[in-house]
Tab-separated table of C-alpha atoms in Angstrom:
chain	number	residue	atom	x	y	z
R	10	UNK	CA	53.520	-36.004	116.155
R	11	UNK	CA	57.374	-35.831	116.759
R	12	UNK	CA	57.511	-39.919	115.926
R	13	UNK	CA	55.797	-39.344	112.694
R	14	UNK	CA	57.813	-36.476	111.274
R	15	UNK	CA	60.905	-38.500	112.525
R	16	UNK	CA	60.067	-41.102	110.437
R	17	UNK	CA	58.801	-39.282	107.329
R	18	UNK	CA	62.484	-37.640	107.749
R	19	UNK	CA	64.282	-40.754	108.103
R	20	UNK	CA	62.569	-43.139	105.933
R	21	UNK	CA	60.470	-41.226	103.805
R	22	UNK	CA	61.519	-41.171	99.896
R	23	UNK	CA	61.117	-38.330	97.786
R	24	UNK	CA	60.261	-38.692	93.761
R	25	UNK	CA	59.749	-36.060	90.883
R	26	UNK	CA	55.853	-34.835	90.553
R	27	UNK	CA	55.305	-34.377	94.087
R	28	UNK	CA	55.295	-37.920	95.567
R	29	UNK	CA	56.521	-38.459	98.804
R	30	UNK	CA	56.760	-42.702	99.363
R	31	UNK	CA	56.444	-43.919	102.894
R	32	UNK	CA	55.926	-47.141	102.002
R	33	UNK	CA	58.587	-48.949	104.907
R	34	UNK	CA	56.080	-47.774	107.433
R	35	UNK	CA	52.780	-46.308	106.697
R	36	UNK	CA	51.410	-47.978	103.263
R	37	UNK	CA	53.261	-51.261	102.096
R	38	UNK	CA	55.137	-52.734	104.862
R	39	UNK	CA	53.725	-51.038	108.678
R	40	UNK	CA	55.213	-50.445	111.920
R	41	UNK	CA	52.433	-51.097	114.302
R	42	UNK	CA	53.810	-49.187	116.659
R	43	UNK	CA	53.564	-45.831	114.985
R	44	UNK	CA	49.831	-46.623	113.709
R	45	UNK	CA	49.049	-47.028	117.504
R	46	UNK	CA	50.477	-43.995	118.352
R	47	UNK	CA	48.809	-42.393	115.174
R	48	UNK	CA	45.424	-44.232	116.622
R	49	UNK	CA	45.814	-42.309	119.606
R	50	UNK	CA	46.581	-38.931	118.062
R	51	UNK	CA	43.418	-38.979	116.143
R	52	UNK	CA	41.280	-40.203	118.996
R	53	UNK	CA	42.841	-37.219	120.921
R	54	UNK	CA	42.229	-34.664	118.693
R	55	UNK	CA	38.413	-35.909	117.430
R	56	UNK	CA	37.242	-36.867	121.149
R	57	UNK	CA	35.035	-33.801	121.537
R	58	UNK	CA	33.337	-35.018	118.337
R	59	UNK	CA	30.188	-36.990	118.131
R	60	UNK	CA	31.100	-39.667	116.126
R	61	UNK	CA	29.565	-43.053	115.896
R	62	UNK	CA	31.624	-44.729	112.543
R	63	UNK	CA	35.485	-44.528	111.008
R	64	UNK	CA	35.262	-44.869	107.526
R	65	UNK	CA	38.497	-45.103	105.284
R	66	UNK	CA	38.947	-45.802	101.755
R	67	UNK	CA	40.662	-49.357	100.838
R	68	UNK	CA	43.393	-49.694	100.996
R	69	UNK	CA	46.135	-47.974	102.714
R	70	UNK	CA	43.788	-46.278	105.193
R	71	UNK	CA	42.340	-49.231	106.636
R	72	UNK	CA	45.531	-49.814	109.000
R	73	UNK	CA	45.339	-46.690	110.838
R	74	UNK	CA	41.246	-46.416	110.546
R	75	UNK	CA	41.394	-49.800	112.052
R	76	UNK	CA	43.496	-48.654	114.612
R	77	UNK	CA	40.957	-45.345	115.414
R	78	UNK	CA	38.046	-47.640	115.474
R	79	UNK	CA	39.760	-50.330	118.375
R	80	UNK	CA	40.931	-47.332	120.390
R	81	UNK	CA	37.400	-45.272	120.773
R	82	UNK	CA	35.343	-48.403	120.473
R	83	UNK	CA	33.929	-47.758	117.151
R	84	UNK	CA	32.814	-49.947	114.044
R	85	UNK	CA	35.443	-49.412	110.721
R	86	UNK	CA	34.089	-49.098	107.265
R	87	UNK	CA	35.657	-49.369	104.158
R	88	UNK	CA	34.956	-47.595	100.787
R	89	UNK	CA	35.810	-50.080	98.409
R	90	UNK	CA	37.315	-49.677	94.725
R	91	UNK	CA	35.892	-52.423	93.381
R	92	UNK	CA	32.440	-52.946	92.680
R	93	UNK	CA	31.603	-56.398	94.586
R	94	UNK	CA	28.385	-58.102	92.800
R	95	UNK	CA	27.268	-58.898	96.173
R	96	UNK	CA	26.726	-55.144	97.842
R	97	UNK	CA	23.182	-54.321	98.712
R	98	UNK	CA	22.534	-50.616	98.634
R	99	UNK	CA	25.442	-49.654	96.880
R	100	UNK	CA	25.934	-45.673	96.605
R	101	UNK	CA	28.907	-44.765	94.273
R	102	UNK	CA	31.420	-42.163	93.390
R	103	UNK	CA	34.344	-41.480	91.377
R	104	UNK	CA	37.665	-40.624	92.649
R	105	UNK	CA	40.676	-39.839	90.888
R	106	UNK	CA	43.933	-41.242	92.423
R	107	UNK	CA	47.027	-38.455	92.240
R	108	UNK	CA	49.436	-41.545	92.861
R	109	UNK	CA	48.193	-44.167	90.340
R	110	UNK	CA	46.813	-41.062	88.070
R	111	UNK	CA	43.689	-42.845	87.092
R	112	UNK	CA	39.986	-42.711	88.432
R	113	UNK	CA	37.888	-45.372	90.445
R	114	UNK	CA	34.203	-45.919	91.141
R	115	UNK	CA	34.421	-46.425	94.535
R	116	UNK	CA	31.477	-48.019	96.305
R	117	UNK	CA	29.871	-48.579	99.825
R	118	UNK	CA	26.842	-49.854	101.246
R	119	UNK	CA	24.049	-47.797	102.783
R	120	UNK	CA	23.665	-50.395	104.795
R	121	UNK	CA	26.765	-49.674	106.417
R	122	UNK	CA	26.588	-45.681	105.704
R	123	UNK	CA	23.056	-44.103	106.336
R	124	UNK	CA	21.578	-41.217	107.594
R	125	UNK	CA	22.559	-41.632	111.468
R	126	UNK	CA	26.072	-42.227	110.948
R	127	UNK	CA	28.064	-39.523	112.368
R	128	UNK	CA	31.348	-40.293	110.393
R	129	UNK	CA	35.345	-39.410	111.148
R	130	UNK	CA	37.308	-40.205	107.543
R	131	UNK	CA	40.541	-41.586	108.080
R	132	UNK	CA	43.435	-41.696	105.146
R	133	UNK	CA	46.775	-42.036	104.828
R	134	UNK	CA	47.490	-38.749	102.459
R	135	UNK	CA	45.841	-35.518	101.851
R	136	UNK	CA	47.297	-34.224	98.575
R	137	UNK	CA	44.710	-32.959	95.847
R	138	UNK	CA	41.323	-34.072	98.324
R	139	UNK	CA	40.241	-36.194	95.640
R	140	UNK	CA	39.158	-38.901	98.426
R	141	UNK	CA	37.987	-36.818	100.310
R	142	UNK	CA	35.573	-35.163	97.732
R	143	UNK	CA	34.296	-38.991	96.999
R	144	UNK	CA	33.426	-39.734	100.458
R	145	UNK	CA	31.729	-36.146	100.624
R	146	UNK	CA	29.547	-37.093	97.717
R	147	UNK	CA	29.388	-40.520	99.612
R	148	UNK	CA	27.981	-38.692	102.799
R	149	UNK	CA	25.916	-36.796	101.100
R	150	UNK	CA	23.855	-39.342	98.976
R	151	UNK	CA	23.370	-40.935	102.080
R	152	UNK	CA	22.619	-38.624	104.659
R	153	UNK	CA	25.870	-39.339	106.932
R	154	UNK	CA	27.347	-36.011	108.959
R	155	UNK	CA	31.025	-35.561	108.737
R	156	UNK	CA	32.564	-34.945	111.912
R	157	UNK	CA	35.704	-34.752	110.392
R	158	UNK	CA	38.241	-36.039	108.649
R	159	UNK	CA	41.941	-36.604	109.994
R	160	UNK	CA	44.955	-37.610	107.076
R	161	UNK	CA	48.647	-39.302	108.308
R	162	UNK	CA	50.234	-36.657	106.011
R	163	UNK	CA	49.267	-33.900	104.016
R	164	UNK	CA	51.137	-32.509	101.424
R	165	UNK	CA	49.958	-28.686	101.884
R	166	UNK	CA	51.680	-27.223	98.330
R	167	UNK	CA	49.017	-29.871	96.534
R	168	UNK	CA	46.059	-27.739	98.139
R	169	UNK	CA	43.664	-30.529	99.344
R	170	UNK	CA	42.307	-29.083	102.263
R	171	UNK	CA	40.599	-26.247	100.492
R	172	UNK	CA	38.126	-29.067	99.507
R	173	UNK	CA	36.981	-29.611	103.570
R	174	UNK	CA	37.443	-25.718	104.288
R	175	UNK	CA	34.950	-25.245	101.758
R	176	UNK	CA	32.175	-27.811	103.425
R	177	UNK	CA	33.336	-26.537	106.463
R	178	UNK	CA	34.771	-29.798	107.662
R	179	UNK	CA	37.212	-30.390	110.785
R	180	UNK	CA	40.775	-31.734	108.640
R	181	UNK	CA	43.569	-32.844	111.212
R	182	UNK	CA	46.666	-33.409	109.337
R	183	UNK	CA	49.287	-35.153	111.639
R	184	UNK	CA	52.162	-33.964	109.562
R	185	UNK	CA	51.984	-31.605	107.317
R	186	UNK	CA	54.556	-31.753	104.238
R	187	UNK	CA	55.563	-27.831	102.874
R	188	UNK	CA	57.371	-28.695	99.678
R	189	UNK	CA	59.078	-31.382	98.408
R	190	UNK	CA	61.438	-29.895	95.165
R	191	UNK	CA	64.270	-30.778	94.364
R	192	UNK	CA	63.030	-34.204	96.118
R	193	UNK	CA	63.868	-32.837	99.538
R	194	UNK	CA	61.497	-33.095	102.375
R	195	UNK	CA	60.101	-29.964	103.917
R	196	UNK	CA	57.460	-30.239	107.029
R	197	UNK	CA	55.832	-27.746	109.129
């Protein structure tokens, strides 16, 4: 995805620790645009997949999960981090955020997540896989099959993906982030 790496190169903002902000066109303000064109990337590359569901964890996933969902026709969950008093069937799981540096009990319905659901994850970053391990522990409570799991960016020095090569999971990283020290951007 020329157009994303572009961007990430032109906009992105680097800070000490690691974090790369992109928050002028992915995760605060969004160019529609681009998450189109990201919608269409992951469609492309998780076509031969059967999946029935997009799931995505609130809140800056929902954009381009939402985007996924419109383009192959497909229903959008979202793993919410806040306990609503209304879910039915609430499975729940704790993930730790790298950004915010403090944990959530995330929560979703197995209403909306169940045993027949053949799930593609959509997020915005793949840095330590601490999302992804929740909604692994999320599938697996409720009997979902992950047909894989596609991240915006991945920041590959922060070793996240070991997490899905060790469940054996398809990860589709759209840009892929080598180093950032001395706050300069590296990508593959």
């Amino acid at each position: 995805m020329e157009l994303l790496k572009k961007r990430i190169l032109q906009d992105g903002k680097c800070f000490p620790g690691g974090i790369l902000k992109v928050d002028s066109f992915i995760n605060h303000q969004m160019d529609p645009t681009l998450m189109y064109e990201i919608g269409k990337e992951f469609m492309a590359r998780f076509k031969d997949r059967p999946i029935n569901k997009i799931v995505t964890i609130e809140a800056s996933g929902i954009a381009p999960a939402i985007f996924v969902g419109y383009l192959m026709h497909l229903p959008v969950v979202f793993i919410k981090k806040k306990q609503p008093k209304t879910m039915e069937n609430m499975l729940t799981s704790v993930v730790h955020s790298f950004t915010k540096d403090r944990d959530y009990t995330v929560c979703i319905s197995s209403n909306f997540l169940c045993a027949d659901d053949h799930i593609l994850f959509i997020d915005d970053f793949l840095a330590f896989g601490n999302a992804a391990k929740g909604v692994i522990d999320l599938c697996k409570q409720s009997g979902a099959t992950i047909e894989g799991m596609g991240f915006i960016i991945e920041k590959a020095f922060q070793g996240g993906r070991k997490v899905m090569d060790d469940e054996n999971i398809k990860v589709e990283s759209l840009a892929i982030v080598e180093d950032l020290s001395d706050c300069k951007i590296v990508l593959r």
